[in-house]
PDB file of N, CA, C and O in Angstrom:
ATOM      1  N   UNK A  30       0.826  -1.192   0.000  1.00 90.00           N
ATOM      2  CA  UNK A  30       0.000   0.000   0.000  1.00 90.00           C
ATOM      3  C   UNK A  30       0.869   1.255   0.000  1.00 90.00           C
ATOM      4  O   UNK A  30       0.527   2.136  -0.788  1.00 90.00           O
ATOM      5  N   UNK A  31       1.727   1.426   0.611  1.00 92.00           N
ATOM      6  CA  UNK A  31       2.923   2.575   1.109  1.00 92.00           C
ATOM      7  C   UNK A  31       3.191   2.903  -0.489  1.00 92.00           C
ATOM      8  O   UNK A  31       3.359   4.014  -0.992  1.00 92.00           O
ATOM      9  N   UNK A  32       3.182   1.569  -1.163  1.00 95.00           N
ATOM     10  CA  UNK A  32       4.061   1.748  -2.623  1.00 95.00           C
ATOM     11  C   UNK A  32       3.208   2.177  -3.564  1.00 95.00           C
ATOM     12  O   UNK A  32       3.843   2.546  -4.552  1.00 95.00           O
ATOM     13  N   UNK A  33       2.221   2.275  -3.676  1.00 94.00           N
ATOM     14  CA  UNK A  33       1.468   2.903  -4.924  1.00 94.00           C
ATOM     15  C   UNK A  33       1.193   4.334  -4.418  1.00 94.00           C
ATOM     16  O   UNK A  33       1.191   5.269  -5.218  1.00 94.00           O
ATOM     17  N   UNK A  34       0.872   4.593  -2.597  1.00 95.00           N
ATOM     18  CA  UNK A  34       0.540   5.879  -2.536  1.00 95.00           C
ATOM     19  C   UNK A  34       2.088   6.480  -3.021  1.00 95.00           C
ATOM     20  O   UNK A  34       2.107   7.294  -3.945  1.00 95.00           O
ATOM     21  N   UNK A  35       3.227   6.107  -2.450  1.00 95.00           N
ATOM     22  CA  UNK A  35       4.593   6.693  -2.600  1.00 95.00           C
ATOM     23  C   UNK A  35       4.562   7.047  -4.505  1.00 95.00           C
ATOM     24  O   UNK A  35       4.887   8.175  -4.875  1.00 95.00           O
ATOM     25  N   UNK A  36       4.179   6.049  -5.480  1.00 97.00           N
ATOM     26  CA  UNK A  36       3.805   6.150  -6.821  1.00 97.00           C
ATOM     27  C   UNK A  36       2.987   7.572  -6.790  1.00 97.00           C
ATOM     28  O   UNK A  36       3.543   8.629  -6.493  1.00 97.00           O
ATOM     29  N   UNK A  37       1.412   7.457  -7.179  1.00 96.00           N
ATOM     30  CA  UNK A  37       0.785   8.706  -6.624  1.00 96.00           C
ATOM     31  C   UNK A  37       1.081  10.020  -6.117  1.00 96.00           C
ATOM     32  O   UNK A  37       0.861  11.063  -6.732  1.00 96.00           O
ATOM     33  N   UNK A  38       1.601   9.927  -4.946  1.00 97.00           N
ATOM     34  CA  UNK A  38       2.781  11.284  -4.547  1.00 97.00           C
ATOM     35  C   UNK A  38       3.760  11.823  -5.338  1.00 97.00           C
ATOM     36  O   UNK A  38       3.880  12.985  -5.726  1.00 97.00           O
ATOM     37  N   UNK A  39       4.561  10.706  -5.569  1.00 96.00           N
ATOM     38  CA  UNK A  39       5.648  11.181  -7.009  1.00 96.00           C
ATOM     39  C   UNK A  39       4.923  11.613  -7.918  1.00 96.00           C
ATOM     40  O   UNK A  39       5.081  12.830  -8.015  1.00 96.00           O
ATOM     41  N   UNK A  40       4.085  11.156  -8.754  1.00 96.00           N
ATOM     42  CA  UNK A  40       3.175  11.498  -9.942  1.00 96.00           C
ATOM     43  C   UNK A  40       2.772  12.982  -9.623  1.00 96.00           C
ATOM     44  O   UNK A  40       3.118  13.990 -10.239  1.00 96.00           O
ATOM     45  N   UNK A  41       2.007  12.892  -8.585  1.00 96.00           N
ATOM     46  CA  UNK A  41       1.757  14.604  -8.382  1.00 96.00           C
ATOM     47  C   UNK A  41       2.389  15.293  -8.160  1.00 96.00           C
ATOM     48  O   UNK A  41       1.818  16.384  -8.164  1.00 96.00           O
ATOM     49  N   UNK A  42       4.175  15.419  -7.742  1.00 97.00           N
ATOM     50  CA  UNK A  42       4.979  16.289  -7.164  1.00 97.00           C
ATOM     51  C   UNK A  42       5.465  16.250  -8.216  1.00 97.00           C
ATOM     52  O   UNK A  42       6.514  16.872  -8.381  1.00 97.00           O
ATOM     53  N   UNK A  43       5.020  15.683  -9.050  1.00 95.00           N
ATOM     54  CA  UNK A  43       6.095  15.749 -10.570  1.00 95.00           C
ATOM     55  C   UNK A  43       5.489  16.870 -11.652  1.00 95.00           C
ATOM     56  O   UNK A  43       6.024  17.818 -12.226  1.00 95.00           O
ATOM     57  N   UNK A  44       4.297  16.400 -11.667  1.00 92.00           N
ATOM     58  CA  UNK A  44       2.896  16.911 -12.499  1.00 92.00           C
ATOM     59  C   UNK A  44       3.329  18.910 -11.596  1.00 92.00           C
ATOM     60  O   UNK A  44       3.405  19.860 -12.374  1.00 92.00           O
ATOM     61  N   UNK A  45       3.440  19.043 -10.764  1.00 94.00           N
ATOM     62  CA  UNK A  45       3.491  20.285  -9.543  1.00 94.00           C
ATOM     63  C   UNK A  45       4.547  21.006 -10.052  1.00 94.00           C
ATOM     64  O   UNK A  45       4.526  22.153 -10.498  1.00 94.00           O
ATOM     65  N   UNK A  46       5.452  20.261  -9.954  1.00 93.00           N
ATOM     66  CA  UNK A  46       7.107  20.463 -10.095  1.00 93.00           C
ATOM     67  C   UNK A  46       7.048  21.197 -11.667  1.00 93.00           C
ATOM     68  O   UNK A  46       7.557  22.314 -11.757  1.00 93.00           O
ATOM     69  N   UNK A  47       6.490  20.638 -12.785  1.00 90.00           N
ATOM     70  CA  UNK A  47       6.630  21.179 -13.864  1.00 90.00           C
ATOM     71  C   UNK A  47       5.741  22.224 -14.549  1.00 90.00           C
ATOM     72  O   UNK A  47       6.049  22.899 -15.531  1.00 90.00           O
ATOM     73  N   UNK A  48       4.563  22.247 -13.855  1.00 88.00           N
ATOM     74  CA  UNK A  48       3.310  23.134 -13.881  1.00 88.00           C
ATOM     75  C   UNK A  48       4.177  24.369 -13.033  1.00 88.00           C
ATOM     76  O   UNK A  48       4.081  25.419 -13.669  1.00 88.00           O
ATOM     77  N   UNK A  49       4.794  24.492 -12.085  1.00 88.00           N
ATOM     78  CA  UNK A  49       5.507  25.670 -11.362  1.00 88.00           C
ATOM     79  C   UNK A  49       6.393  25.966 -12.402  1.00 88.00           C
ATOM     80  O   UNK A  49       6.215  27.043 -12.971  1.00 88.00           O
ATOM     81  N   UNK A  50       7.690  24.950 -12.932  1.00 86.00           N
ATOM     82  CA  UNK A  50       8.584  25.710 -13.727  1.00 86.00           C
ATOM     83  C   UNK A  50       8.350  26.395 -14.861  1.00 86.00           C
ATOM     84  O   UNK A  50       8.945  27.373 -15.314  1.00 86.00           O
ATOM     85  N   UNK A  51       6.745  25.350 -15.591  1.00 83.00           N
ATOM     86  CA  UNK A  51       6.282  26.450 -16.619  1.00 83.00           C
ATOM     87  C   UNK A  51       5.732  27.457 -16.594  1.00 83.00           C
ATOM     88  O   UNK A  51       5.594  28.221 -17.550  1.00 83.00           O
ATOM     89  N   UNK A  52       5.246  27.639 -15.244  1.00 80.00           N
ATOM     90  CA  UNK A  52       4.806  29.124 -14.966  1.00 80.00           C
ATOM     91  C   UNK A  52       5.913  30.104 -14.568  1.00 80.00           C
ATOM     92  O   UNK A  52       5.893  31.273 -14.952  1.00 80.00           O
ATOM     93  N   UNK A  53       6.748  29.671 -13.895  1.00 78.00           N
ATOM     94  CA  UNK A  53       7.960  30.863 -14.078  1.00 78.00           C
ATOM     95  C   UNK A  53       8.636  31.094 -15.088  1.00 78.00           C
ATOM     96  O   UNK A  53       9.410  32.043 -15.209  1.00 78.00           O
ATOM     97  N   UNK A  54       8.335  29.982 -16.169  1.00 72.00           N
ATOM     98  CA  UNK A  54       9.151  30.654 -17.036  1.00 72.00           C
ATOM     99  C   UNK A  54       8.861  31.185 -18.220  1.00 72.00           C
ATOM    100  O   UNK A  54       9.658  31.933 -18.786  1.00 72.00           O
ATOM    101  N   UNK A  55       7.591  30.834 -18.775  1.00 63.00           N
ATOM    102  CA  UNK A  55       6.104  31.838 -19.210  1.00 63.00           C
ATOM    103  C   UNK A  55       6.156  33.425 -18.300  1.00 63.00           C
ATOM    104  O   UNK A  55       6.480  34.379 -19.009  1.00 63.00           O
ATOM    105  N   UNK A  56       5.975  33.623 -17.382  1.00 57.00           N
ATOM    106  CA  UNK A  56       5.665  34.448 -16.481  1.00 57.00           C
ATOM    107  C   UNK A  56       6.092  35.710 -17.226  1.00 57.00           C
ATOM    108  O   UNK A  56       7.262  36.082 -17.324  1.00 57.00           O
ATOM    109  N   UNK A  57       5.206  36.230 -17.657  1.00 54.00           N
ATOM    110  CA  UNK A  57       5.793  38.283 -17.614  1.00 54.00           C
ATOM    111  C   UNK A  57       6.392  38.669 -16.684  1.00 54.00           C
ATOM    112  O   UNK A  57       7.452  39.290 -16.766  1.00 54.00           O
ATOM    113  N   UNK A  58       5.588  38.249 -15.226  1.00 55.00           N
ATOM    114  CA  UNK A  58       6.352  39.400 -13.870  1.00 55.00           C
ATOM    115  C   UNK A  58       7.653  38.464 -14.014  1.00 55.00           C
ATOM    116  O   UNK A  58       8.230  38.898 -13.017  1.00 55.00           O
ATOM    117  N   UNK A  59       8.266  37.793 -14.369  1.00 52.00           N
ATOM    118  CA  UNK A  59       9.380  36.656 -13.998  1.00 52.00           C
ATOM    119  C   UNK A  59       9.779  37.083 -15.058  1.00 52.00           C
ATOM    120  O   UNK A  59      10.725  37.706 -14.576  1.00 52.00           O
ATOM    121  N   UNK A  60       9.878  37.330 -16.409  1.00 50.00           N
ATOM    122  CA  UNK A  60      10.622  37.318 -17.579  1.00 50.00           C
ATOM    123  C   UNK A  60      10.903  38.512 -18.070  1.00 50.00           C
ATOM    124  O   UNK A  60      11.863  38.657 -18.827  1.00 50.00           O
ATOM    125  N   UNK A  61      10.014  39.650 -17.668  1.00 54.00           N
ATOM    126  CA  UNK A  61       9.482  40.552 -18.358  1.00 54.00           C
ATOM    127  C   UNK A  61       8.700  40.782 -19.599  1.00 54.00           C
ATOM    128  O   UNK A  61       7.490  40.558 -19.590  1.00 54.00           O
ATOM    129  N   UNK A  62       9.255  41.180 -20.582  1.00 56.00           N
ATOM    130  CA  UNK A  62       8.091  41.496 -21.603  1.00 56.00           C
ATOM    131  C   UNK A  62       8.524  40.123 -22.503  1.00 56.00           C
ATOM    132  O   UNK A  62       7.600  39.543 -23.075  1.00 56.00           O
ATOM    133  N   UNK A  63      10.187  39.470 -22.677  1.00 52.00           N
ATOM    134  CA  UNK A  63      10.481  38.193 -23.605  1.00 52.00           C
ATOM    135  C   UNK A  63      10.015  36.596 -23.396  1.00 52.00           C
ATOM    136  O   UNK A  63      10.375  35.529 -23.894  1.00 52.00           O
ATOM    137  N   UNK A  64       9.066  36.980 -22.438  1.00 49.00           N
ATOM    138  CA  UNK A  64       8.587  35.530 -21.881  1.00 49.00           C
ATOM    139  C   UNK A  64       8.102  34.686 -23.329  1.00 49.00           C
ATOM    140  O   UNK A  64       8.258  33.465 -23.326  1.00 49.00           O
ATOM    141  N   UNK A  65       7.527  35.336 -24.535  1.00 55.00           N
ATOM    142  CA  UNK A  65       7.333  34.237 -25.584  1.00 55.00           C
ATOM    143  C   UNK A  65       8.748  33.475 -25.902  1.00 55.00           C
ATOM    144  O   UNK A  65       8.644  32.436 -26.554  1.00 55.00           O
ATOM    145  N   UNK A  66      10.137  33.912 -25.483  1.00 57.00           N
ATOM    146  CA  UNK A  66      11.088  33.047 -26.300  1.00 57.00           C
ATOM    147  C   UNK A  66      11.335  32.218 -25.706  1.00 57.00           C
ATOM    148  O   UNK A  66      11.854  31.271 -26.295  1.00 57.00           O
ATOM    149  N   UNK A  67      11.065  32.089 -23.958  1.00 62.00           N
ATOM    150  CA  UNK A  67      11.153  30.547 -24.015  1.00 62.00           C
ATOM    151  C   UNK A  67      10.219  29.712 -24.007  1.00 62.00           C
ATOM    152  O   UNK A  67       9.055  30.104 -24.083  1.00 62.00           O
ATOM    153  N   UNK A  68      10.565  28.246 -23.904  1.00 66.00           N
ATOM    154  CA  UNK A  68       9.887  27.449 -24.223  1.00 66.00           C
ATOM    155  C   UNK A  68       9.228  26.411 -22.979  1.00 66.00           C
ATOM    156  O   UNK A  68       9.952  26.289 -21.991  1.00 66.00           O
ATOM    157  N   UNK A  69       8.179  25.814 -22.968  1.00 70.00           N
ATOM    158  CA  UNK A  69       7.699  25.090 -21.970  1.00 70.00           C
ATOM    159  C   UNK A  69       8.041  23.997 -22.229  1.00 70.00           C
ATOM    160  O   UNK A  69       8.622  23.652 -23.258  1.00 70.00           O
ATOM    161  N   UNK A  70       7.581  23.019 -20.929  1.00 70.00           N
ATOM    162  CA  UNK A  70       7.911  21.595 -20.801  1.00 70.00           C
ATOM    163  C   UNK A  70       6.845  20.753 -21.681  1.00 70.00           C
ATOM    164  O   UNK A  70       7.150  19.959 -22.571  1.00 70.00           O
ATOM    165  N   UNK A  71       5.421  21.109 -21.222  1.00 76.00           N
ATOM    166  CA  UNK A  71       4.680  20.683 -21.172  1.00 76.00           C
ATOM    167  C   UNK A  71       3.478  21.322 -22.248  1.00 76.00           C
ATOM    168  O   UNK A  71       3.076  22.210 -21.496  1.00 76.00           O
ATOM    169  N   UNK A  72       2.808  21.443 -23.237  1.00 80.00           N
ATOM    170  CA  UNK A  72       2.003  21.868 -23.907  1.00 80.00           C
ATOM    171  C   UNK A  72       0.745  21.374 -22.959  1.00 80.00           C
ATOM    172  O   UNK A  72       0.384  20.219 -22.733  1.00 80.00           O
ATOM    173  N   UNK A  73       0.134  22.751 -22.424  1.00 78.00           N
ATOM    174  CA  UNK A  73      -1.022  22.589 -21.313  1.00 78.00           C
ATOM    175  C   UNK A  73      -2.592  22.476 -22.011  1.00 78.00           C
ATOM    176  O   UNK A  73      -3.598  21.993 -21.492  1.00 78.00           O
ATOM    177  N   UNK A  74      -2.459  23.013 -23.194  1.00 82.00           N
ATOM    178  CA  UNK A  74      -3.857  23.103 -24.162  1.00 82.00           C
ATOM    179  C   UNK A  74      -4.155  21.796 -24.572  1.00 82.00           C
ATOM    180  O   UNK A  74      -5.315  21.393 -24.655  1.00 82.00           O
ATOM    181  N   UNK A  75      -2.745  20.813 -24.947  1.00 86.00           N
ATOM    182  CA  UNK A  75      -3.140  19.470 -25.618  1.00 86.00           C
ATOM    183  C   UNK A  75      -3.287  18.986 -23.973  1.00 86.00           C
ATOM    184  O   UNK A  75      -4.499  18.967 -23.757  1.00 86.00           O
ATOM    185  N   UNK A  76      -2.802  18.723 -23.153  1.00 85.00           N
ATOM    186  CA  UNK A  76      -2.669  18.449 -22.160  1.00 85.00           C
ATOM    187  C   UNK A  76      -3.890  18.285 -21.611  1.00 85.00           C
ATOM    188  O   UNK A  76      -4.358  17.187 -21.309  1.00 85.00           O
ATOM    189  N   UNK A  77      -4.640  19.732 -21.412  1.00 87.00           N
ATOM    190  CA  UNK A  77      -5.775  20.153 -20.911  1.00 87.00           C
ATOM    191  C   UNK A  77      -6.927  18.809 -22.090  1.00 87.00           C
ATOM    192  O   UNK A  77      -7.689  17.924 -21.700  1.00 87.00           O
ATOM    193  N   UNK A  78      -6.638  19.139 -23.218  1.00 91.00           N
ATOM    194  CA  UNK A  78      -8.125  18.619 -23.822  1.00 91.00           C
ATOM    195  C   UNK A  78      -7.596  16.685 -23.841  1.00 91.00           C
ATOM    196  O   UNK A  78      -8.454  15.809 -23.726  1.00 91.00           O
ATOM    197  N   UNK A  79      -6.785  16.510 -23.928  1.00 91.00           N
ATOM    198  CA  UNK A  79      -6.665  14.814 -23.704  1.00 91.00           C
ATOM    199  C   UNK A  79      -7.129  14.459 -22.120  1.00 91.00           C
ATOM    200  O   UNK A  79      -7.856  13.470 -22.021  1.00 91.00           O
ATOM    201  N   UNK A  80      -6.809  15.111 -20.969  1.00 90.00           N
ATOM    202  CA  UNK A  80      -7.700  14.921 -19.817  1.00 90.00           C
ATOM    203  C   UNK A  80      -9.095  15.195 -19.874  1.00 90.00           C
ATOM    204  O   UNK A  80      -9.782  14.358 -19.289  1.00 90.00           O
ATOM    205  N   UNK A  81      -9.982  16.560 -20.662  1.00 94.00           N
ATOM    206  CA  UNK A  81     -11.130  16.177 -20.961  1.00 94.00           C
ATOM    207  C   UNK A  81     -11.668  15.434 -21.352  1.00 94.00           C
ATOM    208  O   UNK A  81     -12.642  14.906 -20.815  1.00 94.00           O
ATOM    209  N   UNK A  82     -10.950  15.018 -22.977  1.00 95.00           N
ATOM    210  CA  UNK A  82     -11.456  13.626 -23.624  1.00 95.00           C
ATOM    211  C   UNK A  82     -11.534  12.324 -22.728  1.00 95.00           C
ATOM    212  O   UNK A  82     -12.492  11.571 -22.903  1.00 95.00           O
ATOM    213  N   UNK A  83     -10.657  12.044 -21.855  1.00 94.00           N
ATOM    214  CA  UNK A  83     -10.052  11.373 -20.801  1.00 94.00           C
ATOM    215  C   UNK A  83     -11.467  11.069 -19.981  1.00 94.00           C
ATOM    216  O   UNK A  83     -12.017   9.970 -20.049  1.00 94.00           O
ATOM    217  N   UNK A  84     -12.133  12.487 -18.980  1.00 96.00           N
ATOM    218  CA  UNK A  84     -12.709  12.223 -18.204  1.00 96.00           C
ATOM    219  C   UNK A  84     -14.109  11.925 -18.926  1.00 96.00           C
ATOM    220  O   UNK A  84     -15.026  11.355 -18.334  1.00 96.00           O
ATOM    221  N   UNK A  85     -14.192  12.339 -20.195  1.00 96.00           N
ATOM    222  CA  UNK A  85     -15.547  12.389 -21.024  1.00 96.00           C
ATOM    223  C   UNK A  85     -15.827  10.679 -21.027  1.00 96.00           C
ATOM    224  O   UNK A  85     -16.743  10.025 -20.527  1.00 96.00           O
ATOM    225  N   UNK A  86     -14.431  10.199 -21.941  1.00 96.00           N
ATOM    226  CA  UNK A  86     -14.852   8.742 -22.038  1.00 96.00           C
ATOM    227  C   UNK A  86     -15.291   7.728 -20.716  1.00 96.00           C
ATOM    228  O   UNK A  86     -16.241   6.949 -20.791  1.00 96.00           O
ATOM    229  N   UNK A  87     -14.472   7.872 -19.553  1.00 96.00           N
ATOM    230  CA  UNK A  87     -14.659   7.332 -18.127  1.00 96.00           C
ATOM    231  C   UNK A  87     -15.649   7.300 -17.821  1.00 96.00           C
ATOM    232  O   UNK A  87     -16.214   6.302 -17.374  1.00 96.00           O
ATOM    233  N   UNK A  88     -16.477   9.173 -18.094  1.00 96.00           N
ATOM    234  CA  UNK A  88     -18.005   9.178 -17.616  1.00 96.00           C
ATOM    235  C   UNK A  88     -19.225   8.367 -18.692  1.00 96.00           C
ATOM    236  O   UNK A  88     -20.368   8.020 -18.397  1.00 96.00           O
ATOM    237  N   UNK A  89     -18.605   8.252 -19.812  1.00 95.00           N
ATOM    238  CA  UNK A  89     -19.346   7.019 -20.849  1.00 95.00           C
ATOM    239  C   UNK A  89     -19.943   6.204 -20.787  1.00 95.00           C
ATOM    240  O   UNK A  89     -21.115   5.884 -20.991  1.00 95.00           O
ATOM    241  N   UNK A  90     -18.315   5.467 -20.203  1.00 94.00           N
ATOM    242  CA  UNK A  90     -18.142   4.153 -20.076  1.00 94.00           C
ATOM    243  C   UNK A  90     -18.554   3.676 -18.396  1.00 94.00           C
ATOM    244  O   UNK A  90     -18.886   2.497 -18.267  1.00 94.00           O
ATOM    245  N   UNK A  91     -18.539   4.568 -17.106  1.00 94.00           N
ATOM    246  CA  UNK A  91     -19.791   4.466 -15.671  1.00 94.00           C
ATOM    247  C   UNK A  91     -20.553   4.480 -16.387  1.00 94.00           C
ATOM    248  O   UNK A  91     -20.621   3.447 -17.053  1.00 94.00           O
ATOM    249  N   UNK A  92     -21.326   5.312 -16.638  1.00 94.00           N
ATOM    250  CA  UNK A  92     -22.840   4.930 -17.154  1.00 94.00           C
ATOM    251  C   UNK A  92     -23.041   3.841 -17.948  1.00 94.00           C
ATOM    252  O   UNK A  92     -23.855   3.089 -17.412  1.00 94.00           O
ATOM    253  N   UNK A  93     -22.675   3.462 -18.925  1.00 92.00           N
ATOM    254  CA  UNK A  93     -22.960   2.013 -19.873  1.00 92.00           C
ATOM    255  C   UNK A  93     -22.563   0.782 -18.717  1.00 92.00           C
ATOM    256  O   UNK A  93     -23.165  -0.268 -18.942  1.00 92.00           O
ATOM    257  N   UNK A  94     -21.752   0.753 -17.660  1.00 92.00           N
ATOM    258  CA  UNK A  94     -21.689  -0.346 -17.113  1.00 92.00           C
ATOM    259  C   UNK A  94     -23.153  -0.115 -16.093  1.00 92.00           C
ATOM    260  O   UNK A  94     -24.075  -0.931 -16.097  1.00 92.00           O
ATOM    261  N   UNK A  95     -23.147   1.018 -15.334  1.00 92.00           N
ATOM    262  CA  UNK A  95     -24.132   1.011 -14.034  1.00 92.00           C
ATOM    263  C   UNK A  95     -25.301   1.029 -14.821  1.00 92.00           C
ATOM    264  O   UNK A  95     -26.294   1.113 -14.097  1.00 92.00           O
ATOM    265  N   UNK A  96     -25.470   1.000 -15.575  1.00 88.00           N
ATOM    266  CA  UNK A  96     -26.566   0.805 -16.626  1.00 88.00           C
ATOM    267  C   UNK A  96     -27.080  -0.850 -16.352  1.00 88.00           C
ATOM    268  O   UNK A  96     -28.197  -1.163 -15.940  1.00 88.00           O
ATOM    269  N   UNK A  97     -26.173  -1.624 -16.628  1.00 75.00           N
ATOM    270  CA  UNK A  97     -26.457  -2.891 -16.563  1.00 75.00           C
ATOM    271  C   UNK A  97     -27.310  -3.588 -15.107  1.00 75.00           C
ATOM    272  O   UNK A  97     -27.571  -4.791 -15.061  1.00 75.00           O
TER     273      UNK A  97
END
């Protein structure tokens, strides 16, 4: 049990860890006005809509089973 929450924890301090660095380094107040030249880790838009699609299908696929 210790080992999947310890999994879990990592996963989110990781997911944390890189959501912070891309915000400082996006950041206007942090960059000033050249914040478009650098670059992120993570593309948050594809990111964002594959977890929608994500939670869309899950909620699908509960209903077609509790259906039964």
């Amino acid at each position: 049990m210790r080992v999947f929450l310890g999994m879990i924890l990592g996963a989110l301090l990781l997911v944390a860890g890189v959501y912070a660095y891309d915000s400082q380094t996006t950041s206007t107040v942090a960059n000033g006005q050249s914040a478009t030249n650098s670059r992120t880790i993570v593309n948050w838009d594809v990111a964002a809509t594959d977890w929608d699609a994500l939670k869309m299908q899950a909620h699908k696929d509960w209903i077609r089973l509790s259906s039964k």
